[in-house]
Short mmCIF file of C-alpha atoms in Angstrom, two decimals:
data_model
loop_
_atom_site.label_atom_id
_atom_site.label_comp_id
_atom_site.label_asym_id
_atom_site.label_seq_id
_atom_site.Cartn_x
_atom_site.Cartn_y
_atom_site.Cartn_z
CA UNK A 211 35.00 -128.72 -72.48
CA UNK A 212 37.69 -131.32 -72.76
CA UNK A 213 37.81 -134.41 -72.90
CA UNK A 214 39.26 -134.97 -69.93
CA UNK A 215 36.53 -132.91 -67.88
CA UNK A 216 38.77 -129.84 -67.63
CA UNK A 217 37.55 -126.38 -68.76
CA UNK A 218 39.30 -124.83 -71.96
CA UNK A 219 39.99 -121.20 -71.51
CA UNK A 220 42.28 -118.90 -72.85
CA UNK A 221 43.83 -118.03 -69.52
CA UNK A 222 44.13 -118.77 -65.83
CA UNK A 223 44.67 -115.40 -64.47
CA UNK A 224 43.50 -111.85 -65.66
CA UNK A 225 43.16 -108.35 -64.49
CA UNK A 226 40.14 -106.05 -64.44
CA UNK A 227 41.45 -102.35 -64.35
CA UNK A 228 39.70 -99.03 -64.87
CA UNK A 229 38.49 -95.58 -63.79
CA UNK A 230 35.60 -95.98 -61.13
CA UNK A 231 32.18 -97.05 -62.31
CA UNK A 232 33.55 -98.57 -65.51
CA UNK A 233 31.96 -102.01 -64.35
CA UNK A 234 35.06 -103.73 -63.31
CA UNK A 235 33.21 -105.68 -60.27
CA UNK A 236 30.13 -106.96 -61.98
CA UNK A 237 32.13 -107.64 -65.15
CA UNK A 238 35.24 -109.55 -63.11
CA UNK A 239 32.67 -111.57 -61.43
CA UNK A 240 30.56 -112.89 -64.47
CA UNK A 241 33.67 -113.17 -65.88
CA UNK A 242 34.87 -115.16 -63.09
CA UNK A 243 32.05 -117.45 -63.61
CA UNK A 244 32.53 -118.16 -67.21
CA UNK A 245 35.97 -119.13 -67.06
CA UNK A 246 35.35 -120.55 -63.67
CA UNK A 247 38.13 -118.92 -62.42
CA UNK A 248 38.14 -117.63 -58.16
CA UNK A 249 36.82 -113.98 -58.28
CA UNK A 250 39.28 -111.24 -55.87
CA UNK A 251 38.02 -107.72 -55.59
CA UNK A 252 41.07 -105.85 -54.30
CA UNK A 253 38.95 -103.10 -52.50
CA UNK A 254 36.92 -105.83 -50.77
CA UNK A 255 39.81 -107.10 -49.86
CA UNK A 256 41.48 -104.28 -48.50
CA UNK A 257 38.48 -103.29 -46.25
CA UNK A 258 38.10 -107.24 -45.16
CA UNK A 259 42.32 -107.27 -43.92
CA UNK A 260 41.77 -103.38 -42.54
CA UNK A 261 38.25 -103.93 -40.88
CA UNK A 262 37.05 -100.25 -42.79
CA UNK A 263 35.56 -99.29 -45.28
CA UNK A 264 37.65 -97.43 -48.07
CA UNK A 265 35.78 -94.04 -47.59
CA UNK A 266 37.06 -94.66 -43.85
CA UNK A 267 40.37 -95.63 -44.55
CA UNK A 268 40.76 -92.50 -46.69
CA UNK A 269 39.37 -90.26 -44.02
CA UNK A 270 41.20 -91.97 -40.68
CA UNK A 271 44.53 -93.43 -42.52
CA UNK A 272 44.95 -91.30 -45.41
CA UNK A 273 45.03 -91.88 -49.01
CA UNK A 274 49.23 -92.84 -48.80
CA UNK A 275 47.62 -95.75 -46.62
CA UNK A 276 45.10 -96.88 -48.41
CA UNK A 277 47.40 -97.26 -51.25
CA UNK A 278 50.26 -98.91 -49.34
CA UNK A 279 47.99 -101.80 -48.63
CA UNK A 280 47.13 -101.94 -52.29
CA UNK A 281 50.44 -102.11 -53.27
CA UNK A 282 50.87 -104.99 -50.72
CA UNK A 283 46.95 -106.65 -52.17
CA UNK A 284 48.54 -106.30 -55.61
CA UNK A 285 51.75 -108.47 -54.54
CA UNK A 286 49.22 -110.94 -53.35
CA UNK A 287 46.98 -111.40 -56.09
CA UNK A 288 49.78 -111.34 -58.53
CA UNK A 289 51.10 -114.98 -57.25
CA UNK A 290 47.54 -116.38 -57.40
CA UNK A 291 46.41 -119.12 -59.73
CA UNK A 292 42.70 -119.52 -61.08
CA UNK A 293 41.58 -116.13 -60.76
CA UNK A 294 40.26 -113.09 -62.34
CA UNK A 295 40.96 -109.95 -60.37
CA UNK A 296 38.92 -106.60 -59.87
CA UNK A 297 41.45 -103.51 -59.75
CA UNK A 298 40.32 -100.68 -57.40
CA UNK A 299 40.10 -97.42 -60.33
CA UNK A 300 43.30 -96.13 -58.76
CA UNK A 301 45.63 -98.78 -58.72
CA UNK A 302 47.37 -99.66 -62.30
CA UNK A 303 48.15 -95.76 -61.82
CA UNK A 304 51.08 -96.51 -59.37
CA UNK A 305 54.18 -98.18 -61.54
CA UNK A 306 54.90 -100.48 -59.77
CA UNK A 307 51.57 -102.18 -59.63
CA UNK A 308 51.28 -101.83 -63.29
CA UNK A 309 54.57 -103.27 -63.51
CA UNK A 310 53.86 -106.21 -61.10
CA UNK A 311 50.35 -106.63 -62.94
CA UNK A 312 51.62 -106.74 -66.40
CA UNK A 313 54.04 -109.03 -65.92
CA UNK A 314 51.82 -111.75 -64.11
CA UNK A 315 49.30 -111.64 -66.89
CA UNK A 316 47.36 -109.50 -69.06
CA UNK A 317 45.47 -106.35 -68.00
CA UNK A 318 41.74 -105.61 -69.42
CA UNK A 319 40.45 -101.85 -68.78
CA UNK A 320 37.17 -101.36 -69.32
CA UNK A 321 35.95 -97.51 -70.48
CA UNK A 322 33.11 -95.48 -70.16
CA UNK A 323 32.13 -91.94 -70.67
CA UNK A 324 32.45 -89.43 -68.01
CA UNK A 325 28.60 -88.95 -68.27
CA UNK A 326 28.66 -92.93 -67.52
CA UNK A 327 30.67 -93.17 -64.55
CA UNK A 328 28.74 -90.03 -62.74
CA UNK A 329 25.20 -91.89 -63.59
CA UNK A 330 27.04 -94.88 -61.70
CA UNK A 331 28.72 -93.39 -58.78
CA UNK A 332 26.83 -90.67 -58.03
CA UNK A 333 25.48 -92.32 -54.99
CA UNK A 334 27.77 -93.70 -53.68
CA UNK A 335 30.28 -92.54 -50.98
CA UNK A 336 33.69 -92.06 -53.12
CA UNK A 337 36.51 -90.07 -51.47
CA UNK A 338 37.66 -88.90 -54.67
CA UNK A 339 34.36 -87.55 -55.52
CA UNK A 340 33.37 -85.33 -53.00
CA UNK A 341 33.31 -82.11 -54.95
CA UNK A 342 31.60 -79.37 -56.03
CA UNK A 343 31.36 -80.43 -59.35
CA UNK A 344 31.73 -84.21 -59.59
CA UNK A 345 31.08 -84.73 -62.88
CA UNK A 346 34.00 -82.10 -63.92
CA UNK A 347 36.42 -83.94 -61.20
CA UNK A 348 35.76 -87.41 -62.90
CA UNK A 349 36.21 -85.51 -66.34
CA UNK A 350 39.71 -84.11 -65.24
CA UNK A 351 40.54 -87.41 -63.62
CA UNK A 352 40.06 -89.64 -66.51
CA UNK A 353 42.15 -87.67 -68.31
CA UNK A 354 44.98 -87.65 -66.38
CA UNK A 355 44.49 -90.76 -66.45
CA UNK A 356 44.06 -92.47 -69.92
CA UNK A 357 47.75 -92.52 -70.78
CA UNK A 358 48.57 -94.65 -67.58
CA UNK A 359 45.34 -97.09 -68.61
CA UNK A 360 46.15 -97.00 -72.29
CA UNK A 361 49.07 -98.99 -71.04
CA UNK A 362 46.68 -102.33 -70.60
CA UNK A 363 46.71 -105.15 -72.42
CA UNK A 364 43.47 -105.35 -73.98
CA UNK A 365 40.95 -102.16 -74.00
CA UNK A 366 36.85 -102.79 -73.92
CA UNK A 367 34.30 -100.20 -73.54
CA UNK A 368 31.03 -100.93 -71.53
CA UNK A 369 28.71 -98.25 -72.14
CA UNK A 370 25.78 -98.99 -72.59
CA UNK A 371 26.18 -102.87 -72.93
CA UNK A 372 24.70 -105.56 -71.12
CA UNK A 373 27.50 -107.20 -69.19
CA UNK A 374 27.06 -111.13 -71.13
CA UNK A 375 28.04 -109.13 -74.08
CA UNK A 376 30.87 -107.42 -72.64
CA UNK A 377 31.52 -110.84 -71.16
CA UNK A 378 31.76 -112.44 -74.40
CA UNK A 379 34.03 -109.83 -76.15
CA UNK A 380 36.82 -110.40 -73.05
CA UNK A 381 36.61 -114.07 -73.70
CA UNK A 382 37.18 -113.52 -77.49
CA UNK A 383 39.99 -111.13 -77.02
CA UNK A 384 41.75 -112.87 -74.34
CA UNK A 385 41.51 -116.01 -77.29
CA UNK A 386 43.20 -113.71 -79.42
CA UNK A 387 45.98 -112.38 -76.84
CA UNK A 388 46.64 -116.20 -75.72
CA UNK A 389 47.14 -117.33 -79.60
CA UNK A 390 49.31 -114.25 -80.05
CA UNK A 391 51.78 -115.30 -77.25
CA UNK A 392 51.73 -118.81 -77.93
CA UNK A 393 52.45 -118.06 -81.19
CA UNK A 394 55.67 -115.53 -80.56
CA UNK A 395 56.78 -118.03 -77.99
CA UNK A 396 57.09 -120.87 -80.22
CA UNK A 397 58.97 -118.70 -83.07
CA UNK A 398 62.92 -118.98 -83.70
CA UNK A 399 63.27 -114.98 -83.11
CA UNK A 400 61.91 -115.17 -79.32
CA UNK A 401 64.01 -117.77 -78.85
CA UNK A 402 67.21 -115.78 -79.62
CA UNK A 403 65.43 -112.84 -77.99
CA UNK A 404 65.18 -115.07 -74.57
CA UNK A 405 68.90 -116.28 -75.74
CA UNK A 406 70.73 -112.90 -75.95
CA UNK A 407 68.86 -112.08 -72.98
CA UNK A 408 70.58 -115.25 -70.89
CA UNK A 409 73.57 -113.87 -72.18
#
């Protein structure tokens, strides 16, 4: 703490992002907590402005619905202050929300095995599961997939970890990513970057 009774941390806005059942709830909101940052789940969101829940927006709306409202959630929580966001699994997939993400701040995805994120969602009522062989569609899904997530800033796998730990390792990495950029910003060859860029 400083001084001055305000909380040092290394940022004032970050991204969750993920495949499904990667821990990206629980994690943003302990998170949340320890930088004492506002926690935004983007699927709770969602359902709160729709009034449904997503397996009903999927099944009444469609999923080009479902994902025009979270490209409109992501346009929100990308001008908030103070806050660490939860990314529903499918949304840093779409460009532009990557784009728009990135560029407000940096991007955390958290992995986990296949075997992982069945033992987590298997109960649960996900539209994108409901196959014959669930296990084999998150497989096939994650890779298509790990290119698109590869793309985040900072990459931290939660198997098997209590979240505190995976907690702490965020906080130290995010540390590390804000020193990085404070660094490069403060160095004569950004500057002429930014400079030939004004140009």
């Amino acid at each position: 703490m400083w001084g001055t009774g305000l909380i040092e941390r290394p940022v004032d806005w970050v991204a969750l992002a993920g495949f499904m059942g990667t821990g990206k709830s629980r994690v943003g909101w302990e998170l949340s907590r320890a930088l004492a940052l506002h926690f935004v789940d983007t699927d709770k969101l969602i359902t709160r402005v729709v009034g449904k829940s997503i397996p009903e927006v999927f099944e009444q709306e469609g999923e080009h619905y479902f994902r025009a409202c979270e490209a409109e959630v992501v346009s929100r929580v990308s001008r908030l202050e103070h806050a660490v966001i939860s990314l529903g699994g499918g949304t840093f997939i779409h460009e532009a929300n990557r784009a728009a993400l990135l560029e407000r701040g940096p991007v955390v995805v958290l992995w986990a095995t296949p075997e992982t994120v069945y033992q987590r969602t298997k109960h649960s009522d996900r539209p994108l599961l409901r196959a014959e062989d669930p296990l084999g569609r998150i497989r096939s899904l994650m890779d298509e997939r790990e290119g698109v997530y590869r793309q985040g800033t900072i990459h931290v796998h939660s198997d098997g970890r209590p979240s505190e730990e995976i907690v702490e390792e965020i906080i130290e990495r995010l540390w590390s990513w804000s020193d990085a950029a404070h660094a490069w910003a403060e160095t004569p060859e950004s500057e002429a970057v930014a400079d030939r860029a004004a140009d």
